[in-house]
């Protein structure tokens, strides 16, 4: 689970997931690099059910042990969103598919960001005549619950 806000990760998300019985680990930029490495190794060894992280893991980390990416917030640039999914969707991914979910509340800033990102994607497609895909918002909370 990716989220830009370290405070939100630690105070809200972690607490909620632990109350549901999940064994979680949180990795943020506030962790020293050796602590991040130990936590990540423990997650990869199966010591934790869920990895909560800030954008600190966006670059240079392989998380192909996972097959679901959940974005609790949306970055302004599509490339950052793709980097998050790219941590899991690697050449040596064992799962048949990778699911990427972005949480977008109606009438929220995330909904506006999604509109802007989709608009940018459409513009690039038209100018360069490329198929870049498009971010999609999950509107079914039951699907999200089923994945967790």
PDB file of C-alpha atoms in Angstrom, residues 58-139:
ATOM      1  CA  UNK A  58       9.119   4.139  -5.672  1.00  0.00           C
ATOM      2  CA  UNK A  59      12.585   3.731  -7.167  1.00  0.00           C
ATOM      3  CA  UNK A  60      15.145   0.954  -7.039  1.00  0.00           C
ATOM      4  CA  UNK A  61      13.191  -1.573  -4.983  1.00  0.00           C
ATOM      5  CA  UNK A  62      11.760  -4.847  -6.250  1.00  0.00           C
ATOM      6  CA  UNK A  63       8.540  -5.944  -4.601  1.00  0.00           C
ATOM      7  CA  UNK A  64       7.539  -8.759  -6.948  1.00  0.00           C
ATOM      8  CA  UNK A  65       6.664 -10.939  -3.968  1.00  0.00           C
ATOM      9  CA  UNK A  66       3.425  -8.913  -3.969  1.00  0.00           C
ATOM     10  CA  UNK A  67       0.723  -8.942  -6.597  1.00  0.00           C
ATOM     11  CA  UNK A  68      -1.545  -6.124  -5.413  1.00  0.00           C
ATOM     12  CA  UNK A  69      -0.686  -2.419  -5.289  1.00  0.00           C
ATOM     13  CA  UNK A  70      -3.046  -0.043  -3.502  1.00  0.00           C
ATOM     14  CA  UNK A  71      -2.597   3.706  -3.869  1.00  0.00           C
ATOM     15  CA  UNK A  72      -4.166   5.615  -1.002  1.00  0.00           C
ATOM     16  CA  UNK A  73      -3.392   8.882  -2.731  1.00  0.00           C
ATOM     17  CA  UNK A  74      -2.651   9.881  -6.287  1.00  0.00           C
ATOM     18  CA  UNK A  75       0.501  11.667  -7.382  1.00  0.00           C
ATOM     19  CA  UNK A  76       0.121  14.491  -9.916  1.00  0.00           C
ATOM     20  CA  UNK A  77       2.284  12.708 -12.475  1.00  0.00           C
ATOM     21  CA  UNK A  78       1.283   9.434 -14.082  1.00  0.00           C
ATOM     22  CA  UNK A  79       4.916   8.295 -14.105  1.00  0.00           C
ATOM     23  CA  UNK A  80       4.970   8.292 -10.285  1.00  0.00           C
ATOM     24  CA  UNK A  81       1.826   6.183 -10.245  1.00  0.00           C
ATOM     25  CA  UNK A  82       3.385   3.792 -12.749  1.00  0.00           C
ATOM     26  CA  UNK A  83       6.563   3.610 -10.653  1.00  0.00           C
ATOM     27  CA  UNK A  84       4.531   2.343  -7.719  1.00  0.00           C
ATOM     28  CA  UNK A  85       3.020  -0.455  -9.813  1.00  0.00           C
ATOM     29  CA  UNK A  86       6.381  -1.079 -11.439  1.00  0.00           C
ATOM     30  CA  UNK A  87       7.861  -2.103  -8.092  1.00  0.00           C
ATOM     31  CA  UNK A  88       5.563  -5.134  -8.130  1.00  0.00           C
ATOM     32  CA  UNK A  89       5.195  -5.789 -11.854  1.00  0.00           C
ATOM     33  CA  UNK A  90       8.700  -7.143 -12.544  1.00  0.00           C
ATOM     34  CA  UNK A  91      10.116  -9.699 -14.966  1.00  0.00           C
ATOM     35  CA  UNK A  92      10.342 -12.365 -12.273  1.00  0.00           C
ATOM     36  CA  UNK A  93       6.817 -11.786 -10.922  1.00  0.00           C
ATOM     37  CA  UNK A  94       5.369 -15.149  -9.834  1.00  0.00           C
ATOM     38  CA  UNK A  95       1.681 -14.196  -9.940  1.00  0.00           C
ATOM     39  CA  UNK A  96      -0.288 -14.490 -13.173  1.00  0.00           C
ATOM     40  CA  UNK A  97      -1.391 -10.864 -12.895  1.00  0.00           C
ATOM     41  CA  UNK A  98      -0.785  -7.721 -10.866  1.00  0.00           C
ATOM     42  CA  UNK A  99      -3.707  -5.646  -9.625  1.00  0.00           C
ATOM     43  CA  UNK A 100      -3.273  -1.925  -9.076  1.00  0.00           C
ATOM     44  CA  UNK A 101      -6.008  -0.061  -7.219  1.00  0.00           C
ATOM     45  CA  UNK A 102      -6.236   3.654  -6.579  1.00  0.00           C
ATOM     46  CA  UNK A 103      -8.571   4.860  -3.860  1.00  0.00           C
ATOM     47  CA  UNK A 104     -10.484   7.856  -5.183  1.00  0.00           C
ATOM     48  CA  UNK A 105     -13.321   9.411  -3.212  1.00  0.00           C
ATOM     49  CA  UNK A 106     -16.069  11.231  -5.076  1.00  0.00           C
ATOM     50  CA  UNK A 107     -15.640  15.020  -5.039  1.00  0.00           C
ATOM     51  CA  UNK A 108     -12.146  14.734  -3.531  1.00  0.00           C
ATOM     52  CA  UNK A 109      -8.806  16.175  -4.583  1.00  0.00           C
ATOM     53  CA  UNK A 110      -7.865  12.672  -5.759  1.00  0.00           C
ATOM     54  CA  UNK A 111     -10.828  12.678  -8.131  1.00  0.00           C
ATOM     55  CA  UNK A 112      -9.604  15.990  -9.556  1.00  0.00           C
ATOM     56  CA  UNK A 113      -6.051  14.634  -9.847  1.00  0.00           C
ATOM     57  CA  UNK A 114      -7.366  11.547 -11.672  1.00  0.00           C
ATOM     58  CA  UNK A 115      -9.200  13.810 -14.127  1.00  0.00           C
ATOM     59  CA  UNK A 116      -6.008  15.812 -14.741  1.00  0.00           C
ATOM     60  CA  UNK A 117      -3.848  12.698 -15.174  1.00  0.00           C
ATOM     61  CA  UNK A 118      -6.376  11.169 -17.573  1.00  0.00           C
ATOM     62  CA  UNK A 119      -6.473  14.458 -19.503  1.00  0.00           C
ATOM     63  CA  UNK A 120      -2.687  14.510 -19.778  1.00  0.00           C
ATOM     64  CA  UNK A 121      -2.692  10.890 -20.943  1.00  0.00           C
ATOM     65  CA  UNK A 122      -5.315  11.631 -23.592  1.00  0.00           C
ATOM     66  CA  UNK A 123      -3.350  14.643 -24.826  1.00  0.00           C
ATOM     67  CA  UNK A 124      -0.119  12.630 -25.114  1.00  0.00           C
ATOM     68  CA  UNK A 125      -1.975   9.855 -26.960  1.00  0.00           C
ATOM     69  CA  UNK A 126      -3.326  12.347 -29.481  1.00  0.00           C
ATOM     70  CA  UNK A 127      -0.053  14.208 -30.006  1.00  0.00           C
ATOM     71  CA  UNK A 128       2.181  11.150 -30.242  1.00  0.00           C
ATOM     72  CA  UNK A 129      -0.404   8.660 -31.475  1.00  0.00           C
ATOM     73  CA  UNK A 130       0.504   6.248 -28.662  1.00  0.00           C
ATOM     74  CA  UNK A 131      -1.466   3.908 -26.439  1.00  0.00           C
ATOM     75  CA  UNK A 132      -0.276   4.680 -22.903  1.00  0.00           C
ATOM     76  CA  UNK A 133      -3.113   3.069 -21.038  1.00  0.00           C
ATOM     77  CA  UNK A 134      -5.220   5.029 -18.606  1.00  0.00           C
ATOM     78  CA  UNK A 135      -5.458   5.005 -14.818  1.00  0.00           C
ATOM     79  CA  UNK A 136      -8.720   3.590 -13.614  1.00  0.00           C
ATOM     80  CA  UNK A 137     -10.435   4.167 -10.309  1.00  0.00           C
ATOM     81  CA  UNK A 138     -12.032   1.281  -8.469  1.00  0.00           C
ATOM     82  CA  UNK A 139     -15.587   2.236  -7.636  1.00  0.00           C
TER      83      UNK A 139
END
